[in-house]
Amino acid sequence: MTPDHRVIRVEKMLDGGTGFSAAWTAVGDKVTVPVASRPVPDSRLLSSIGRGLRACGQTRVLAAPLGARRVETILVGDGALALPGSWAGSDVVMTLPDMSGAVLMTMRQYALVSGPRAFVAACLACGTEQAKADFARLARRLATTNPFLLEVAAAHPPRWPSWRTPAEVPPESVTRRKLSLIDGFVAGRLDVERFRHAWVAARREAMAAGERAHGDLGRLLDEAFHEIDDYDVYSDEREFTRRMTVLHARLHRMSRRQEPR
């Protein structure tokens, strides 16, 4: 029995069974994100994929264990994707019907979700860059027992590191623009509405770009967002300016602590 044309197309998507081929990922605006997984069937991951497929309006996927001579059509129901029981313990690849997106589930404690950004993001519990960072931390934690995870993480690094202080934020980043907007507002160069509109737009842009902050900087940026969002509730310009000035001073003190002596 010769493989059907779908098997041949699926095989061309893969690179030795451990990832997707460069030729396939280069077509279109694809992103590939590694995530932790258990051996097939991983109900948690299959639930996430099912949720992502439904969010993208998909009603079915093509799927097969690696090396199979047939590709099966799996219907997308209300819960986790239901794979044949005979596939348990196998590496499995699932693709969108047009093969623009795919998921590779492996026996080596990882899976790869790849395809259009909207599809990949819908399959994840967090943003794509946060998922990459989370996987990198997992790979370091499991390096002794499964060093291959470090190779997977290195092949799919976050676009940006996570910044802890203002001094670490590069000038070309959108997060730097968010900090500059706070500077401009406190200095009186922006009125409240212009500042709020520009800052919220920059926040969305930073999230879309995968920029991340943690520690004190992350907390202060979250606090800035809540102050901006809450302004619609109390609409007191003087109080809002006072709160942002206090927050700005805390950011400034953080920057001063990072200056070289």
PDB file of C-alpha atoms in Angstrom:
ATOM      1  CA  MET A   1       0.000   0.000   0.000  1.00  0.00           C
ATOM      2  CA  THR A   2       1.537   3.309  -1.047  1.00  0.00           C
ATOM      3  CA  PRO A   3       1.241   6.354   1.217  1.00  0.00           C
ATOM      4  CA  ASP A   4      -1.475   8.806   0.203  1.00  0.00           C
ATOM      5  CA  HIS A   5      -0.500  12.300  -0.914  1.00  0.00           C
ATOM      6  CA  ARG A   6      -1.292  13.715   2.538  1.00  0.00           C
ATOM      7  CA  VAL A   7       1.324  11.482   4.169  1.00  0.00           C
ATOM      8  CA  ILE A   8       3.924  12.752   1.731  1.00  0.00           C
ATOM      9  CA  ARG A   9       2.959  16.370   2.453  1.00  0.00           C
ATOM     10  CA  VAL A  10       3.104  15.786   6.207  1.00  0.00           C
ATOM     11  CA  GLU A  11       6.536  14.169   5.928  1.00  0.00           C
ATOM     12  CA  LYS A  12       7.816  17.234   4.071  1.00  0.00           C
ATOM     13  CA  MET A  13       6.729  19.415   6.988  1.00  0.00           C
ATOM     14  CA  LEU A  14       9.008  17.571   9.399  1.00  0.00           C
ATOM     15  CA  ASP A  15      12.723  17.658  10.041  1.00  0.00           C
ATOM     16  CA  GLY A  16      13.826  14.219  11.194  1.00  0.00           C
ATOM     17  CA  GLY A  17      10.890  13.774  13.550  1.00  0.00           C
ATOM     18  CA  THR A  18      12.159  16.235  16.177  1.00  0.00           C
ATOM     19  CA  GLY A  19      10.883  19.465  14.633  1.00  0.00           C
ATOM     20  CA  PHE A  20       9.454  21.168  11.581  1.00  0.00           C
ATOM     21  CA  SER A  21      11.450  21.681   8.404  1.00  0.00           C
ATOM     22  CA  ALA A  22      12.884  25.104   7.619  1.00  0.00           C
ATOM     23  CA  ALA A  23      11.253  24.943   4.186  1.00  0.00           C
ATOM     24  CA  TRP A  24       7.793  24.612   5.733  1.00  0.00           C
ATOM     25  CA  THR A  25       8.217  27.173   8.526  1.00  0.00           C
ATOM     26  CA  ALA A  26       9.609  29.715   6.044  1.00  0.00           C
ATOM     27  CA  VAL A  27       6.306  29.860   4.155  1.00  0.00           C
ATOM     28  CA  GLY A  28       3.992  32.545   5.504  1.00  0.00           C
ATOM     29  CA  ASP A  29       4.248  34.344   8.828  1.00  0.00           C
ATOM     30  CA  LYS A  30       4.747  31.278  11.033  1.00  0.00           C
ATOM     31  CA  VAL A  31       5.896  31.152  14.631  1.00  0.00           C
ATOM     32  CA  THR A  32       6.990  27.968  16.424  1.00  0.00           C
ATOM     33  CA  VAL A  33       6.641  27.594  20.180  1.00  0.00           C
ATOM     34  CA  PRO A  34       7.852  24.649  22.298  1.00  0.00           C
ATOM     35  CA  VAL A  35       5.674  23.546  25.208  1.00  0.00           C
ATOM     36  CA  ALA A  36       5.979  20.850  27.840  1.00  0.00           C
ATOM     37  CA  SER A  37       4.079  17.658  27.084  1.00  0.00           C
ATOM     38  CA  ARG A  38       3.467  14.172  28.384  1.00  0.00           C
ATOM     39  CA  PRO A  39       3.356  11.064  26.194  1.00  0.00           C
ATOM     40  CA  VAL A  40       0.364  10.810  23.861  1.00  0.00           C
ATOM     41  CA  PRO A  41      -2.429  11.127  24.820  1.00  0.00           C
ATOM     42  CA  ASP A  42      -1.653  14.275  26.841  1.00  0.00           C
ATOM     43  CA  SER A  43      -5.180  15.367  27.760  1.00  0.00           C
ATOM     44  CA  ARG A  44      -4.079  18.801  28.988  1.00  0.00           C
ATOM     45  CA  LEU A  45      -2.284  19.627  25.754  1.00  0.00           C
ATOM     46  CA  LEU A  46      -5.036  18.103  23.607  1.00  0.00           C
ATOM     47  CA  SER A  47      -7.561  20.294  25.449  1.00  0.00           C
ATOM     48  CA  SER A  48      -5.474  23.398  24.720  1.00  0.00           C
ATOM     49  CA  ILE A  49      -5.157  22.468  21.057  1.00  0.00           C
ATOM     50  CA  GLY A  50      -8.885  21.787  20.805  1.00  0.00           C
ATOM     51  CA  ARG A  51      -9.626  25.177  22.350  1.00  0.00           C
ATOM     52  CA  GLY A  52      -7.254  26.857  19.901  1.00  0.00           C
ATOM     53  CA  LEU A  53      -8.785  25.097  16.918  1.00  0.00           C
ATOM     54  CA  ARG A  54     -12.291  26.114  17.949  1.00  0.00           C
ATOM     55  CA  ALA A  55     -11.154  29.712  18.437  1.00  0.00           C
ATOM     56  CA  CYS A  56      -9.838  29.702  14.867  1.00  0.00           C
ATOM     57  CA  GLY A  57     -13.040  28.218  13.472  1.00  0.00           C
ATOM     58  CA  GLN A  58     -11.501  24.835  12.639  1.00  0.00           C
ATOM     59  CA  THR A  59     -13.772  21.784  12.708  1.00  0.00           C
ATOM     60  CA  ARG A  60     -11.218  19.083  11.923  1.00  0.00           C
ATOM     61  CA  VAL A  61      -7.504  18.342  11.798  1.00  0.00           C
ATOM     62  CA  LEU A  62      -5.375  15.842   9.930  1.00  0.00           C
ATOM     63  CA  ALA A  63      -3.288  13.639  12.204  1.00  0.00           C
ATOM     64  CA  ALA A  64      -0.999  10.617  12.145  1.00  0.00           C
ATOM     65  CA  PRO A  65       1.696   8.917  14.203  1.00  0.00           C
ATOM     66  CA  LEU A  66       5.135   9.518  12.717  1.00  0.00           C
ATOM     67  CA  GLY A  67       5.921   6.867  10.126  1.00  0.00           C
ATOM     68  CA  ALA A  68       2.278   5.950   9.526  1.00  0.00           C
ATOM     69  CA  ARG A  69       1.076   5.281   5.998  1.00  0.00           C
ATOM     70  CA  ARG A  70      -2.326   6.881   6.559  1.00  0.00           C
ATOM     71  CA  VAL A  71      -3.444  10.297   7.725  1.00  0.00           C
ATOM     72  CA  GLU A  72      -6.634  10.347   9.777  1.00  0.00           C
ATOM     73  CA  THR A  73      -9.213  13.117  10.013  1.00  0.00           C
ATOM     74  CA  ILE A  74      -9.915  14.056  13.646  1.00  0.00           C
ATOM     75  CA  LEU A  75     -13.086  16.029  14.340  1.00  0.00           C
ATOM     76  CA  VAL A  76     -12.865  18.991  16.707  1.00  0.00           C
ATOM     77  CA  GLY A  77     -15.504  18.587  19.416  1.00  0.00           C
ATOM     78  CA  ASP A  78     -16.283  20.577  22.547  1.00  0.00           C
ATOM     79  CA  GLY A  79     -13.410  19.243  24.650  1.00  0.00           C
ATOM     80  CA  ALA A  80      -9.998  17.702  24.161  1.00  0.00           C
ATOM     81  CA  LEU A  81      -9.127  16.240  20.786  1.00  0.00           C
ATOM     82  CA  ALA A  82      -9.771  12.490  20.795  1.00  0.00           C
ATOM     83  CA  LEU A  83      -6.913  10.519  19.245  1.00  0.00           C
ATOM     84  CA  PRO A  84      -7.115   6.780  18.498  1.00  0.00           C
ATOM     85  CA  GLY A  85      -6.076   4.674  21.475  1.00  0.00           C
ATOM     86  CA  SER A  86      -3.592   2.765  19.332  1.00  0.00           C
ATOM     87  CA  TRP A  87      -1.524   5.962  19.020  1.00  0.00           C
ATOM     88  CA  ALA A  88      -0.667   5.978  22.722  1.00  0.00           C
ATOM     89  CA  GLY A  89       3.067   6.212  23.245  1.00  0.00           C
ATOM     90  CA  SER A  90       3.775   7.426  19.692  1.00  0.00           C
ATOM     91  CA  ASP A  91       5.071  10.705  18.332  1.00  0.00           C
ATOM     92  CA  VAL A  92       2.072  12.323  16.628  1.00  0.00           C
ATOM     93  CA  VAL A  93       1.751  15.197  14.173  1.00  0.00           C
ATOM     94  CA  MET A  94      -1.484  17.118  13.681  1.00  0.00           C
ATOM     95  CA  THR A  95      -2.029  19.704  10.965  1.00  0.00           C
ATOM     96  CA  LEU A  96      -4.689  22.146   9.891  1.00  0.00           C
ATOM     97  CA  PRO A  97      -6.487  20.937   6.750  1.00  0.00           C
ATOM     98  CA  ASP A  98      -4.538  23.421   4.598  1.00  0.00           C
ATOM     99  CA  MET A  99      -1.318  22.466   6.445  1.00  0.00           C
ATOM    100  CA  SER A 100      -0.589  26.085   7.348  1.00  0.00           C
ATOM    101  CA  GLY A 101      -0.324  25.158  11.035  1.00  0.00           C
ATOM    102  CA  ALA A 102       0.651  22.024  12.928  1.00  0.00           C
ATOM    103  CA  VAL A 103       1.409  20.462  16.293  1.00  0.00           C
ATOM    104  CA  LEU A 104       4.122  17.861  16.846  1.00  0.00           C
ATOM    105  CA  MET A 105       3.677  15.862  20.062  1.00  0.00           C
ATOM    106  CA  THR A 106       6.745  13.854  21.036  1.00  0.00           C
ATOM    107  CA  MET A 107       7.737  11.235  23.582  1.00  0.00           C
ATOM    108  CA  ARG A 108      10.607  13.459  24.766  1.00  0.00           C
ATOM    109  CA  GLN A 109       8.623  15.748  27.095  1.00  0.00           C
ATOM    110  CA  TYR A 110       7.981  18.495  24.565  1.00  0.00           C
ATOM    111  CA  ALA A 111       5.622  19.440  21.781  1.00  0.00           C
ATOM    112  CA  LEU A 112       5.935  22.099  19.087  1.00  0.00           C
ATOM    113  CA  VAL A 113       3.036  24.320  18.088  1.00  0.00           C
ATOM    114  CA  SER A 114       3.708  26.046  14.772  1.00  0.00           C
ATOM    115  CA  GLY A 115       1.817  28.097  12.228  1.00  0.00           C
ATOM    116  CA  PRO A 116       0.109  31.480  11.902  1.00  0.00           C
ATOM    117  CA  ARG A 117       0.449  33.594  15.037  1.00  0.00           C
ATOM    118  CA  ALA A 118      -3.301  33.651  15.643  1.00  0.00           C
ATOM    119  CA  PHE A 119      -3.482  29.847  15.600  1.00  0.00           C
ATOM    120  CA  VAL A 120      -0.444  29.348  17.838  1.00  0.00           C
ATOM    121  CA  ALA A 121      -1.566  31.996  20.330  1.00  0.00           C
ATOM    122  CA  ALA A 122      -5.040  30.430  20.517  1.00  0.00           C
ATOM    123  CA  CYS A 123      -3.491  27.066  21.469  1.00  0.00           C
ATOM    124  CA  LEU A 124      -1.472  28.527  24.355  1.00  0.00           C
ATOM    125  CA  ALA A 125      -2.482  29.496  27.874  1.00  0.00           C
ATOM    126  CA  CYS A 126      -0.223  32.566  27.662  1.00  0.00           C
ATOM    127  CA  GLY A 127       1.513  34.656  25.006  1.00  0.00           C
ATOM    128  CA  THR A 128       3.923  33.045  22.561  1.00  0.00           C
ATOM    129  CA  GLU A 129       7.007  34.738  24.005  1.00  0.00           C
ATOM    130  CA  GLN A 130       6.010  33.938  27.577  1.00  0.00           C
ATOM    131  CA  ALA A 131       5.500  30.303  26.553  1.00  0.00           C
ATOM    132  CA  LYS A 132       9.008  30.209  25.067  1.00  0.00           C
ATOM    133  CA  ALA A 133      10.465  31.669  28.260  1.00  0.00           C
ATOM    134  CA  ASP A 134       8.528  29.185  30.403  1.00  0.00           C
ATOM    135  CA  PHE A 135       9.823  26.295  28.300  1.00  0.00           C
ATOM    136  CA  ALA A 136      13.407  27.551  28.565  1.00  0.00           C
ATOM    137  CA  ARG A 137      13.100  27.527  32.365  1.00  0.00           C
ATOM    138  CA  LEU A 138      11.690  23.994  32.253  1.00  0.00           C
ATOM    139  CA  ALA A 139      14.537  22.863  29.998  1.00  0.00           C
ATOM    140  CA  ARG A 140      17.121  24.189  32.449  1.00  0.00           C
ATOM    141  CA  ARG A 141      15.348  22.482  35.337  1.00  0.00           C
ATOM    142  CA  LEU A 142      15.275  19.118  33.522  1.00  0.00           C
ATOM    143  CA  ALA A 143      18.713  19.438  31.925  1.00  0.00           C
ATOM    144  CA  THR A 144      20.170  16.552  33.919  1.00  0.00           C
ATOM    145  CA  THR A 145      17.478  14.037  32.993  1.00  0.00           C
ATOM    146  CA  ASN A 146      16.597  15.319  29.504  1.00  0.00           C
ATOM    147  CA  PRO A 147      19.372  17.511  28.052  1.00  0.00           C
ATOM    148  CA  PHE A 148      17.726  17.493  24.610  1.00  0.00           C
ATOM    149  CA  LEU A 149      15.165  19.978  25.920  1.00  0.00           C
ATOM    150  CA  LEU A 150      17.952  22.564  26.088  1.00  0.00           C
ATOM    151  CA  GLU A 151      18.496  22.130  22.344  1.00  0.00           C
ATOM    152  CA  VAL A 152      14.782  22.584  21.696  1.00  0.00           C
ATOM    153  CA  ALA A 153      14.672  25.722  23.842  1.00  0.00           C
ATOM    154  CA  ALA A 154      17.779  27.139  22.159  1.00  0.00           C
ATOM    155  CA  ALA A 155      16.205  26.619  18.732  1.00  0.00           C
ATOM    156  CA  HIS A 156      13.141  28.647  19.756  1.00  0.00           C
ATOM    157  CA  PRO A 157      14.292  31.468  22.073  1.00  0.00           C
ATOM    158  CA  PRO A 158      12.057  34.374  23.127  1.00  0.00           C
ATOM    159  CA  ARG A 159      12.375  37.381  20.855  1.00  0.00           C
ATOM    160  CA  TRP A 160      13.254  39.541  23.876  1.00  0.00           C
ATOM    161  CA  PRO A 161      14.667  38.708  27.305  1.00  0.00           C
ATOM    162  CA  SER A 162      12.582  39.649  30.324  1.00  0.00           C
ATOM    163  CA  TRP A 163      13.713  42.961  31.836  1.00  0.00           C
ATOM    164  CA  ARG A 164      13.929  43.530  35.582  1.00  0.00           C
ATOM    165  CA  THR A 165      14.986  47.200  35.736  1.00  0.00           C
ATOM    166  CA  PRO A 166      14.586  50.290  33.500  1.00  0.00           C
ATOM    167  CA  ALA A 167      18.330  50.212  32.795  1.00  0.00           C
ATOM    168  CA  GLU A 168      17.957  46.842  31.054  1.00  0.00           C
ATOM    169  CA  VAL A 169      15.266  48.070  28.640  1.00  0.00           C
ATOM    170  CA  PRO A 170      16.785  48.779  25.190  1.00  0.00           C
ATOM    171  CA  PRO A 171      16.049  52.151  23.559  1.00  0.00           C
ATOM    172  CA  GLU A 172      14.476  50.569  20.463  1.00  0.00           C
ATOM    173  CA  SER A 173      11.865  48.628  22.461  1.00  0.00           C
ATOM    174  CA  VAL A 174       8.223  49.559  22.928  1.00  0.00           C
ATOM    175  CA  THR A 175       8.678  49.156  26.692  1.00  0.00           C
ATOM    176  CA  ARG A 176      11.199  52.004  26.577  1.00  0.00           C
ATOM    177  CA  ARG A 177       8.521  54.086  24.843  1.00  0.00           C
ATOM    178  CA  LYS A 178       6.122  53.285  27.706  1.00  0.00           C
ATOM    179  CA  LEU A 179       8.692  54.553  30.204  1.00  0.00           C
ATOM    180  CA  SER A 180       9.289  57.671  28.102  1.00  0.00           C
ATOM    181  CA  LEU A 181       5.555  58.382  28.010  1.00  0.00           C
ATOM    182  CA  ILE A 182       5.476  58.350  31.816  1.00  0.00           C
ATOM    183  CA  ASP A 183       8.439  60.750  31.803  1.00  0.00           C
ATOM    184  CA  GLY A 184       6.624  63.031  29.366  1.00  0.00           C
ATOM    185  CA  PHE A 185       3.383  63.060  31.331  1.00  0.00           C
ATOM    186  CA  VAL A 186       5.034  63.818  34.666  1.00  0.00           C
ATOM    187  CA  ALA A 187       7.087  66.574  32.996  1.00  0.00           C
ATOM    188  CA  GLY A 188       3.874  68.152  31.676  1.00  0.00           C
ATOM    189  CA  ARG A 189       4.505  67.483  27.993  1.00  0.00           C
ATOM    190  CA  LEU A 190       1.371  65.322  27.642  1.00  0.00           C
ATOM    191  CA  ASP A 191      -2.165  65.859  28.903  1.00  0.00           C
ATOM    192  CA  VAL A 192      -4.019  63.033  30.624  1.00  0.00           C
ATOM    193  CA  GLU A 193      -6.040  61.782  27.660  1.00  0.00           C
ATOM    194  CA  ARG A 194      -3.167  61.872  25.201  1.00  0.00           C
ATOM    195  CA  PHE A 195      -0.933  60.069  27.705  1.00  0.00           C
ATOM    196  CA  ARG A 196      -3.503  57.385  28.519  1.00  0.00           C
ATOM    197  CA  HIS A 197      -4.311  56.682  24.882  1.00  0.00           C
ATOM    198  CA  ALA A 198      -0.631  56.500  23.850  1.00  0.00           C
ATOM    199  CA  TRP A 199       0.373  54.363  26.842  1.00  0.00           C
ATOM    200  CA  VAL A 200      -2.394  51.779  26.389  1.00  0.00           C
ATOM    201  CA  ALA A 201      -1.609  51.563  22.652  1.00  0.00           C
ATOM    202  CA  ALA A 202       2.083  51.052  23.470  1.00  0.00           C
ATOM    203  CA  ARG A 203       1.187  48.365  26.006  1.00  0.00           C
ATOM    204  CA  ARG A 204      -0.755  46.431  23.370  1.00  0.00           C
ATOM    205  CA  GLU A 205       2.120  46.829  20.921  1.00  0.00           C
ATOM    206  CA  ALA A 206       4.657  45.618  23.501  1.00  0.00           C
ATOM    207  CA  MET A 207       2.554  42.548  24.262  1.00  0.00           C
ATOM    208  CA  ALA A 208       2.189  41.757  20.559  1.00  0.00           C
ATOM    209  CA  ALA A 209       5.960  42.087  20.154  1.00  0.00           C
ATOM    210  CA  GLY A 210       6.549  39.641  23.002  1.00  0.00           C
ATOM    211  CA  GLU A 211       8.246  42.154  25.290  1.00  0.00           C
ATOM    212  CA  ARG A 212       8.237  41.169  28.950  1.00  0.00           C
ATOM    213  CA  ALA A 213       9.208  42.684  32.283  1.00  0.00           C
ATOM    214  CA  HIS A 214       9.433  41.012  35.670  1.00  0.00           C
ATOM    215  CA  GLY A 215      10.331  41.813  39.254  1.00  0.00           C
ATOM    216  CA  ASP A 216       9.977  45.420  40.412  1.00  0.00           C
ATOM    217  CA  LEU A 217       9.806  46.784  36.865  1.00  0.00           C
ATOM    218  CA  GLY A 218       7.035  44.383  35.899  1.00  0.00           C
ATOM    219  CA  ARG A 219       5.057  45.276  39.024  1.00  0.00           C
ATOM    220  CA  LEU A 220       5.415  49.028  38.436  1.00  0.00           C
ATOM    221  CA  LEU A 221       4.349  48.754  34.799  1.00  0.00           C
ATOM    222  CA  ASP A 222       1.322  46.710  35.881  1.00  0.00           C
ATOM    223  CA  GLU A 223       0.576  49.372  38.481  1.00  0.00           C
ATOM    224  CA  ALA A 224       0.804  52.079  35.809  1.00  0.00           C
ATOM    225  CA  PHE A 225      -1.711  50.207  33.672  1.00  0.00           C
ATOM    226  CA  HIS A 226      -4.148  49.853  36.569  1.00  0.00           C
ATOM    227  CA  GLU A 227      -3.861  53.560  37.398  1.00  0.00           C
ATOM    228  CA  ILE A 228      -4.551  54.449  33.767  1.00  0.00           C
ATOM    229  CA  ASP A 229      -7.453  52.001  33.580  1.00  0.00           C
ATOM    230  CA  ASP A 230      -8.957  53.163  36.896  1.00  0.00           C
ATOM    231  CA  TYR A 231      -8.966  56.820  35.815  1.00  0.00           C
ATOM    232  CA  ASP A 232     -12.303  56.191  34.091  1.00  0.00           C
ATOM    233  CA  VAL A 233     -13.741  55.385  37.531  1.00  0.00           C
ATOM    234  CA  TYR A 234     -12.595  58.381  39.596  1.00  0.00           C
ATOM    235  CA  SER A 235     -11.653  60.891  36.813  1.00  0.00           C
ATOM    236  CA  ASP A 236      -9.698  63.125  39.177  1.00  0.00           C
ATOM    237  CA  GLU A 237      -6.882  64.603  37.099  1.00  0.00           C
ATOM    238  CA  ARG A 238      -5.003  65.998  40.089  1.00  0.00           C
ATOM    239  CA  GLU A 239      -5.101  62.670  41.951  1.00  0.00           C
ATOM    240  CA  PHE A 240      -4.120  60.758  38.815  1.00  0.00           C
ATOM    241  CA  THR A 241      -1.152  63.077  38.274  1.00  0.00           C
ATOM    242  CA  ARG A 242      -0.098  62.639  41.903  1.00  0.00           C
ATOM    243  CA  ARG A 243      -0.212  58.852  41.651  1.00  0.00           C
ATOM    244  CA  MET A 244       1.721  58.791  38.386  1.00  0.00           C
ATOM    245  CA  THR A 245       4.315  61.169  39.842  1.00  0.00           C
ATOM    246  CA  VAL A 246       4.847  58.816  42.792  1.00  0.00           C
ATOM    247  CA  LEU A 247       5.153  55.860  40.427  1.00  0.00           C
ATOM    248  CA  HIS A 248       7.586  57.805  38.241  1.00  0.00           C
ATOM    249  CA  ALA A 249       9.744  58.555  41.289  1.00  0.00           C
ATOM    250  CA  ARG A 250       9.875  54.851  42.140  1.00  0.00           C
ATOM    251  CA  LEU A 251      10.977  54.050  38.589  1.00  0.00           C
ATOM    252  CA  HIS A 252      13.616  56.765  38.808  1.00  0.00           C
ATOM    253  CA  ARG A 253      14.965  55.401  42.102  1.00  0.00           C
ATOM    254  CA  MET A 254      15.164  51.957  40.549  1.00  0.00           C
ATOM    255  CA  SER A 255      17.185  53.382  37.657  1.00  0.00           C
ATOM    256  CA  ARG A 256      19.509  55.204  40.048  1.00  0.00           C
ATOM    257  CA  ARG A 257      20.227  51.962  41.894  1.00  0.00           C
ATOM    258  CA  GLN A 258      21.398  50.414  38.616  1.00  0.00           C
ATOM    259  CA  GLU A 259      23.787  53.200  37.635  1.00  0.00           C
ATOM    260  CA  PRO A 260      27.471  52.166  37.645  1.00  0.00           C
ATOM    261  CA  ARG A 261      29.519  53.662  40.438  1.00  0.00           C
TER     262      ARG A 261
END
